[in-house]
Short mmCIF file of C-alpha atoms in Angstrom, two decimals:
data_model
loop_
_atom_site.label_atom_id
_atom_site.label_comp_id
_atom_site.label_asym_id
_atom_site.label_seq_id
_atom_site.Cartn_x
_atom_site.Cartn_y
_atom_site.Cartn_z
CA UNK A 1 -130.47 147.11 119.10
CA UNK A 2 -131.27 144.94 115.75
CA UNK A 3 -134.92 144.83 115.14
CA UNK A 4 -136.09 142.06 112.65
CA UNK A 5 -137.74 143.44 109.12
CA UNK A 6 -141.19 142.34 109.29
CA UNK A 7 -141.42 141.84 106.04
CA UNK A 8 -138.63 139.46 105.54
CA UNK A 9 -140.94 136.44 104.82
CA UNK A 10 -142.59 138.84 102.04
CA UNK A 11 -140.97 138.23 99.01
CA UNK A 12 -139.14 134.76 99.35
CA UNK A 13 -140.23 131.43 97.64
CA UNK A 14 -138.91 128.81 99.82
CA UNK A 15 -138.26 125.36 97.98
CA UNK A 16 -139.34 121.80 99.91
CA UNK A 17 -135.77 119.80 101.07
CA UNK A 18 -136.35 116.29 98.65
CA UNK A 19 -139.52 114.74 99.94
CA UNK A 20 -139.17 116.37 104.06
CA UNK A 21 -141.53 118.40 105.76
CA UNK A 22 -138.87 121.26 106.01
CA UNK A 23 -138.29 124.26 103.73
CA UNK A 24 -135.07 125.82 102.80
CA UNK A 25 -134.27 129.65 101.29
CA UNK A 26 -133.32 129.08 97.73
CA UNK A 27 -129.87 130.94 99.05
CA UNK A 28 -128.60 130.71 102.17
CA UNK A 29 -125.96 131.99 103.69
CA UNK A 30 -122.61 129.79 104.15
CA UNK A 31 -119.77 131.29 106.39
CA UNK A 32 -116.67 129.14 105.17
CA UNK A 33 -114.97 132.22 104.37
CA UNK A 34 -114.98 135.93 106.04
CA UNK A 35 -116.58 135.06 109.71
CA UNK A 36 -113.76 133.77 111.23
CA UNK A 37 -111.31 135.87 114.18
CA UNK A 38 -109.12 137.10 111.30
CA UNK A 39 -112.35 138.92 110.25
CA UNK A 40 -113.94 142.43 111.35
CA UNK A 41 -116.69 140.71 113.68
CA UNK A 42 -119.21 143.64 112.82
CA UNK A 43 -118.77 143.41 108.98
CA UNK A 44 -119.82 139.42 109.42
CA UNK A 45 -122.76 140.68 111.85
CA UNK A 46 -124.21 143.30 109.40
CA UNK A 47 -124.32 140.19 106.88
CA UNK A 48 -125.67 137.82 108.79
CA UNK A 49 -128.41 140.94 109.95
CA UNK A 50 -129.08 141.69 106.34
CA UNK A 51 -129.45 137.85 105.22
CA UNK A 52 -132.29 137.49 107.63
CA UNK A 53 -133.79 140.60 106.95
CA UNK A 54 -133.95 139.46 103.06
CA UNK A 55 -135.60 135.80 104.53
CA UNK A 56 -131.98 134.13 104.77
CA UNK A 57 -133.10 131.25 107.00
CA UNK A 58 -130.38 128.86 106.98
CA UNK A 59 -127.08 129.89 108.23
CA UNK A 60 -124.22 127.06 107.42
CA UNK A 61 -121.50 126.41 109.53
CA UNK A 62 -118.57 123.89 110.12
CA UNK A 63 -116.58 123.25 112.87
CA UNK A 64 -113.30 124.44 110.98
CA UNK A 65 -114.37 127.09 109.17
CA UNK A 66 -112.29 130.22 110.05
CA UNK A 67 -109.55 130.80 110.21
CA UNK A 68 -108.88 129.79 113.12
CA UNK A 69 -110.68 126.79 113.36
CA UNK A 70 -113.64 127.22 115.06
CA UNK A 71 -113.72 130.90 114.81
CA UNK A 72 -116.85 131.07 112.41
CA UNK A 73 -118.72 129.37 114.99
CA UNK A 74 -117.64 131.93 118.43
CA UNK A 75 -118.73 134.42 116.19
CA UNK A 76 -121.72 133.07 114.77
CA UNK A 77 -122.52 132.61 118.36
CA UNK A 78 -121.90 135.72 119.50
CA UNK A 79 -123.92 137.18 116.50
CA UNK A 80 -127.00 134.99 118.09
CA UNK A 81 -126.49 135.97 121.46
CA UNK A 82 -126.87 139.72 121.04
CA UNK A 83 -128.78 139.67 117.83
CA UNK A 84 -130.84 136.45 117.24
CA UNK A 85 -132.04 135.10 120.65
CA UNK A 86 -135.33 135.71 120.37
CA UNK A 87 -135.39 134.67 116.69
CA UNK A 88 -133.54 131.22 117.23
CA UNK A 89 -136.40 129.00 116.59
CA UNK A 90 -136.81 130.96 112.68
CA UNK A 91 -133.61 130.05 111.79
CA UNK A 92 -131.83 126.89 110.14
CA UNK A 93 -128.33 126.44 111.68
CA UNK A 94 -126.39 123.47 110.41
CA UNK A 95 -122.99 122.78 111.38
CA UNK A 96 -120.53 119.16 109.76
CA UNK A 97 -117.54 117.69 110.75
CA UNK A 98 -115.08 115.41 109.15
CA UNK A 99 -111.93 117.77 107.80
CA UNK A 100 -108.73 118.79 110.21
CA UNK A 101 -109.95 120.13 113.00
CA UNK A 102 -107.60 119.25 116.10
CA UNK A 103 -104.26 117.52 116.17
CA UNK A 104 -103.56 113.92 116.73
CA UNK A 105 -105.92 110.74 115.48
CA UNK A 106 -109.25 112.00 116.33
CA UNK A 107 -109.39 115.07 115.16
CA UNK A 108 -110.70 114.19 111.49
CA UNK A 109 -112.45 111.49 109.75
CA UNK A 110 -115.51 109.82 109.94
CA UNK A 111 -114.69 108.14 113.45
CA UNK A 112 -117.72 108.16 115.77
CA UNK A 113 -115.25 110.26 118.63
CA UNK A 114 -114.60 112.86 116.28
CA UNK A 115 -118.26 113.53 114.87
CA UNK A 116 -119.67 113.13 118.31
CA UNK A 117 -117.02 115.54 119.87
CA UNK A 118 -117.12 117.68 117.25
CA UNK A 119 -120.97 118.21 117.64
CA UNK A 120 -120.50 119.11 121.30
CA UNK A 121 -117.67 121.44 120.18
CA UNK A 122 -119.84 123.21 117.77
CA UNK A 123 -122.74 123.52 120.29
CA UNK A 124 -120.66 125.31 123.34
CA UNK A 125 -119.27 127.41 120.35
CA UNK A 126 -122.34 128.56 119.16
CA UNK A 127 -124.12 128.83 122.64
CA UNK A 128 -127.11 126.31 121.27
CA UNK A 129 -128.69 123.54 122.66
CA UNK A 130 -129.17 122.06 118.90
CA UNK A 131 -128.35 122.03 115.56
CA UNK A 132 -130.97 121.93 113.23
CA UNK A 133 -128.70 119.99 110.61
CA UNK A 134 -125.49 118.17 111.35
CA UNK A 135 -123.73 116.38 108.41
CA UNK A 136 -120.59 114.06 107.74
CA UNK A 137 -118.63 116.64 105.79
CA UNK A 138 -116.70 114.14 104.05
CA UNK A 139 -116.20 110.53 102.94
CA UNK A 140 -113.87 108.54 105.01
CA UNK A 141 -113.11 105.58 103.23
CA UNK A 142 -111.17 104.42 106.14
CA UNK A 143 -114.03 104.21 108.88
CA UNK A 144 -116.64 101.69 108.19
CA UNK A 145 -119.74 104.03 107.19
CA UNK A 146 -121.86 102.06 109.69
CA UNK A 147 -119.85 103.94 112.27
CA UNK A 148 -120.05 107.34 111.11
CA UNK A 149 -124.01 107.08 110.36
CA UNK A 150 -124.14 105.43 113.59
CA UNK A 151 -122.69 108.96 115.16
CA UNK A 152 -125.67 110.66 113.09
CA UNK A 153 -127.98 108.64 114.50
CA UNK A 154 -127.33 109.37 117.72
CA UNK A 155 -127.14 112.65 117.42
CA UNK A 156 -131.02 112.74 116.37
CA UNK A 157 -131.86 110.35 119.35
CA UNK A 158 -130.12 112.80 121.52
CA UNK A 159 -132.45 115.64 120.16
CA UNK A 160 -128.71 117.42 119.19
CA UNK A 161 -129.37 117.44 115.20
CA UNK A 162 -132.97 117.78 114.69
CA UNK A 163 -131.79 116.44 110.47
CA UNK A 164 -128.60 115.04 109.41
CA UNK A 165 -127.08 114.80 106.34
CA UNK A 166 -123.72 114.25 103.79
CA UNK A 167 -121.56 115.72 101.87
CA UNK A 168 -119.19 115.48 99.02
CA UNK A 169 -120.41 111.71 98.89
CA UNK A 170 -120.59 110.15 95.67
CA UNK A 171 -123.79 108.59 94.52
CA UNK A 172 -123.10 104.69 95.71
CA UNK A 173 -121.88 105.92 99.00
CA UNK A 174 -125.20 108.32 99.38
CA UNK A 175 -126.92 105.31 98.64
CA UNK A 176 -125.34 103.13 101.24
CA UNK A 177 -125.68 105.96 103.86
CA UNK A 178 -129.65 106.54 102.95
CA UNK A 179 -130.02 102.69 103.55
CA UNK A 180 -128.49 102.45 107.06
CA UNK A 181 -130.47 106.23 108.56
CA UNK A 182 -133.87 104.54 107.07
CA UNK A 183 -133.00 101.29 108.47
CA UNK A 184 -132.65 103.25 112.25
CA UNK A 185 -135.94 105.41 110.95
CA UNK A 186 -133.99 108.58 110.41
CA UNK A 187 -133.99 110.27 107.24
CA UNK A 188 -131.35 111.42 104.69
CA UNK A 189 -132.44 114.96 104.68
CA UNK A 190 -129.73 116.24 102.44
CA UNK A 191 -126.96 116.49 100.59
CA UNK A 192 -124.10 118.86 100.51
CA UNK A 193 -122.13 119.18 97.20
CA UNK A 194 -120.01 121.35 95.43
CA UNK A 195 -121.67 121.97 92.33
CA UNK A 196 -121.07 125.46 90.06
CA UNK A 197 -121.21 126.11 85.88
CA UNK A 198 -117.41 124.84 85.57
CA UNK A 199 -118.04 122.09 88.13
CA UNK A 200 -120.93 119.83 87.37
CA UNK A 201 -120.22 116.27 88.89
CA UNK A 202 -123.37 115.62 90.31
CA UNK A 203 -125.65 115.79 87.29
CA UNK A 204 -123.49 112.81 86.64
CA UNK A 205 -125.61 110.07 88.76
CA UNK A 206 -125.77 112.08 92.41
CA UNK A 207 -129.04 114.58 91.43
CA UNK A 208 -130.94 110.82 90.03
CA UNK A 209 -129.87 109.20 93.34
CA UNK A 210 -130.89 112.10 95.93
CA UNK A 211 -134.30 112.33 93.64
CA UNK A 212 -135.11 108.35 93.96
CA UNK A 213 -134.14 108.56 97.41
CA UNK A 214 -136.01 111.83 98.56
CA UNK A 215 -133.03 114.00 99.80
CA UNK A 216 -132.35 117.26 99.42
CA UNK A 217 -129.31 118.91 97.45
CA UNK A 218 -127.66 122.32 98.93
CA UNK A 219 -124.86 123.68 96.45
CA UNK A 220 -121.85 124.83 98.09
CA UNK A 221 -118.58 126.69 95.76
CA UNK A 222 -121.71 127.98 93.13
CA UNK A 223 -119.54 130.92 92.21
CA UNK A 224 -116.46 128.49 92.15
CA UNK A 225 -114.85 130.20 94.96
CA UNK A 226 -115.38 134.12 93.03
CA UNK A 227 -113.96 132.52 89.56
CA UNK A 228 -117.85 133.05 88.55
CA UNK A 229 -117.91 136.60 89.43
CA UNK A 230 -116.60 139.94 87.26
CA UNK A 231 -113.35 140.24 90.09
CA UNK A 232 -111.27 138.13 87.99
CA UNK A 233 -112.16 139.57 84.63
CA UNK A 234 -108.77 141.37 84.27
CA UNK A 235 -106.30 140.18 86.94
CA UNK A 236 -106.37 139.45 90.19
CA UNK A 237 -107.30 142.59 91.87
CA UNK A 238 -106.14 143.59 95.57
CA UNK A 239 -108.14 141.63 98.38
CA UNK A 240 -109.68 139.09 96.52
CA UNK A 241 -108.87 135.84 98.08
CA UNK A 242 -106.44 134.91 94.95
CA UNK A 243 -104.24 137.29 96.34
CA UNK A 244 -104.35 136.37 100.16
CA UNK A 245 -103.62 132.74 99.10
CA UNK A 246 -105.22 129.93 101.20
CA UNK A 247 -107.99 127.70 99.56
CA UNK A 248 -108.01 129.39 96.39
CA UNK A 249 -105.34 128.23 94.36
CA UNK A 250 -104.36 130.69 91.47
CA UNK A 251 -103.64 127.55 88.87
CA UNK A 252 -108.32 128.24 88.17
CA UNK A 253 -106.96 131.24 86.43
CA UNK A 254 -105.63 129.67 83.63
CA UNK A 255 -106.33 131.00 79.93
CA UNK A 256 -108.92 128.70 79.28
CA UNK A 257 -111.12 129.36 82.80
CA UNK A 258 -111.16 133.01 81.84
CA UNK A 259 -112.09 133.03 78.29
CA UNK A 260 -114.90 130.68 80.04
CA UNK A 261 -115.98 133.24 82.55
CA UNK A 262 -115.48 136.26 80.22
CA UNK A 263 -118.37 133.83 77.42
CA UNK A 264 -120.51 133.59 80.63
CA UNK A 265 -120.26 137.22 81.71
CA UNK A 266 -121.42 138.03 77.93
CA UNK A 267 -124.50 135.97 78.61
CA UNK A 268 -125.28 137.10 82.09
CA UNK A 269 -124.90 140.62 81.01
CA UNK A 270 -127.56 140.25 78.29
CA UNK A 271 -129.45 138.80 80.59
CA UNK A 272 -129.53 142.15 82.71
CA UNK A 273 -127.69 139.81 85.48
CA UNK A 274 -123.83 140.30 87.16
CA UNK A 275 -122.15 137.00 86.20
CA UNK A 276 -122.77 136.10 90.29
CA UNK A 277 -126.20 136.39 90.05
CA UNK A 278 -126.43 134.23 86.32
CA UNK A 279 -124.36 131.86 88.06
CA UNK A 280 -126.69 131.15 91.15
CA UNK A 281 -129.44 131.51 89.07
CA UNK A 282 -128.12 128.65 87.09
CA UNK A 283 -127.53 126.08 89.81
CA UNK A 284 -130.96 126.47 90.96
CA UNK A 285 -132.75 125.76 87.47
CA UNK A 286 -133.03 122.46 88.26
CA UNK A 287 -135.84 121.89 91.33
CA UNK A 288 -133.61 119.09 92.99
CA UNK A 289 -131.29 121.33 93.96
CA UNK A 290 -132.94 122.58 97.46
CA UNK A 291 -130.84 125.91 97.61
CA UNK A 292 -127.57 127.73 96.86
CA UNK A 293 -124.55 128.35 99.88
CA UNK A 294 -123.26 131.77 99.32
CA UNK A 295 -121.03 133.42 100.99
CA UNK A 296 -120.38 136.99 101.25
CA UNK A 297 -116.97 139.83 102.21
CA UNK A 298 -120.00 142.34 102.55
CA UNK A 299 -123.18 143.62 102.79
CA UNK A 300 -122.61 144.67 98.87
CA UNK A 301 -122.02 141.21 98.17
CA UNK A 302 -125.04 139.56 100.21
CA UNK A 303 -127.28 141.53 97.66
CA UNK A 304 -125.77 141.43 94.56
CA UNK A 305 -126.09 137.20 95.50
CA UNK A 306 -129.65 137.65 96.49
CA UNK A 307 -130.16 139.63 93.31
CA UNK A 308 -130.26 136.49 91.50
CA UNK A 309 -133.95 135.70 92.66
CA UNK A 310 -135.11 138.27 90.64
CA UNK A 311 -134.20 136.06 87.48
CA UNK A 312 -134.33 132.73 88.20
CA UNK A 313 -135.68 131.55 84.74
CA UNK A 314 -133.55 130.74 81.79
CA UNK A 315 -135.20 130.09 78.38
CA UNK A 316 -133.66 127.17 75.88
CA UNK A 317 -131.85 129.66 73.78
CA UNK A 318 -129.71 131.01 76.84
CA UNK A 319 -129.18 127.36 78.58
CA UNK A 320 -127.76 126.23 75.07
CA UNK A 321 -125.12 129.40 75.19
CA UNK A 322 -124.59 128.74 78.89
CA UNK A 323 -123.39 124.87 78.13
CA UNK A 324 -121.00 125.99 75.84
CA UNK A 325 -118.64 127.68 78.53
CA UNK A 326 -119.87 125.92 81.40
CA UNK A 327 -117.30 123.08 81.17
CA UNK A 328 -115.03 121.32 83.16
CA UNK A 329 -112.75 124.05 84.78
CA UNK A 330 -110.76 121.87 87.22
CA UNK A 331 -112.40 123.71 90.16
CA UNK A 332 -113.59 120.65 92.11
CA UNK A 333 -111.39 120.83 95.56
CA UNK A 334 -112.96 117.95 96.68
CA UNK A 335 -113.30 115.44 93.45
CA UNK A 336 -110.59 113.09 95.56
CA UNK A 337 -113.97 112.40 97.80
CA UNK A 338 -116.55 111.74 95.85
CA UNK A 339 -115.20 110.08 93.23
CA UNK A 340 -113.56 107.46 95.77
CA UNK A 341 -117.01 107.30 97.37
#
């Protein structure tokens, strides 16, 4: 039987979401990759166990995240059921829709039939009566975005998604989507980008906008899918997700990405940091962003991540070294989206 550490709250600063009354971990724990059906369902519970035993509040989901689609969420569910019941109401559990998800013209997009079946997808999944954040995981340029914030809307009045929010929206289409939620007295709560040392769009015009408007930021990809980590140092060793193919394509190991990562490692080592941690560290120097999505093969993993909030500070000396590898790496999956938006 899992018994809660009672001193989980101990030792964690928890950082305000833009101008809302709710609090976010400054990392919490994203399960895009390694919780899905192809995955050993007890290495995924001993994370999520550990997380919340280090004051990992917020759990993020998707309804595709896998593989197979949908997967992350049975077991996520599962993980609640025998672990987290009594705990439920301590814990942040968002959950998006937008990508692939089911064949034929509703299953993706920005429709308001695919968010709002998608939600009740994700709920029966995950055995909950709520999600406490549900977001539009993409820009669909070809739904009006009165329909697709209408589908948030609901949501709320429904008392399904106690917050809503975006992601991968540019800053004019953030904008636009803040104006229509506060016109229907629902608030942006946050934004979702991806946002990493050799992938820094949104200092670009979307941190100003989410700051003026009062919404949080949550970085997702801050280790650039493990380019930011020691793993790819000196090949592509066994396991790592290089090697199993799928959403890491092997062009971001080009010469120039790992003479950048090798410059950062220097610095993160001097810093008595791994390269992970430096690089976490790193995304939250700046106070707009809310908190850090990382994901984790392992318990091993979890904490050398969660090792990063024992450094958190940078002085100007190190930030000036840090800016001269953390450069454009071509890393950005999802640039397609927000730059259209």
């Amino acid at each position: 039987m899992y018994v809660a550490d009672a001193k989980r709250y101990d030792a964690i600063a928890y950082r305000r979401c833009g101008r809302s009354g709710l609090r976010l971990p400054p990392i919490s724990l994203g399960l895009w990759q390694n919780f899905g059906g192809q995955d050993v369902f007890e290495t995924g519970r001993s994370v999520i166990r550990r997380a919340f035993d280090k004051g990992v509040t917020h759990f993020d989901l998707a309804n595709n995240y896998g593989p197979p689609y949908g997967s992350a969420e049975e077991n996520f569910g599962l993980v609640l059921k025998k672990d987290f019941s009594s705990h439920r109401d301590e814990m942040i559990i968002s959950s998006k829709a937008g990508w692939d998800m089911w064949p034929g013209p509703y299953g993706a997009g920005g429709s308001r039939k695919h968010l709002l079946v998608s939600l009740e997808q994700s709920l029966k999944r995950m055995g909950v009566e709520y999600v406490d954040i549900f977001y539009s995981h993409r820009p669909t340029l070809d739904v009006p975005l009165e329909e697709t914030i209408a589908a948030l809307v609901q949501m709320v009045r429904q008392g399904k998604a106690l917050y809503v929010g975006i992601s991968s929206y540019g800053p004019e289409r953030t904008r636009e989507a803040e104006r229509i939620l506060r016109a229907e007295g629902i608030p942006l709560l946050i934004h979702q980008p991806s946002y990493s040392m050799l992938n820094r769009w949104i200092e670009d015009g979307l941190l100003d906008t989410l700051e003026e408007l009062g919404a949080g930021c949550i970085a997702f990809s801050p280790l650039a899918q493990g380019l930011l980590t020691s793993k790819y140092l000196n090949g592509v060793p066994d396991g790592a997700r290089a090697a199993r193919g799928g959403s890491f394509d092997t062009k971001l190991l080009s010469d120039a990405n790992i003479e950048r990562v090798r410059g950062l490692n220097a610095i993160a080592s001097d810093r008595g940091q791994t390269l992970a941690q430096m690089a976490i560290a790193w995304t939250l120097r700046d106070p707009r962003v809310t908190s850090a999505l990382a994901g984790a093969r392992n318990v091993a993993q979890l904490d050398d991540s969660l090792g990063a909030l024992e450094k958190l500070e940078f002085n100007t000396e190190e930030l000036r070294k840090i800016d001269g590898y953390a450069t454009e790496g071509g890393v950005d999956l999802w640039r397609a989206q927000s730059k259209a938006a």
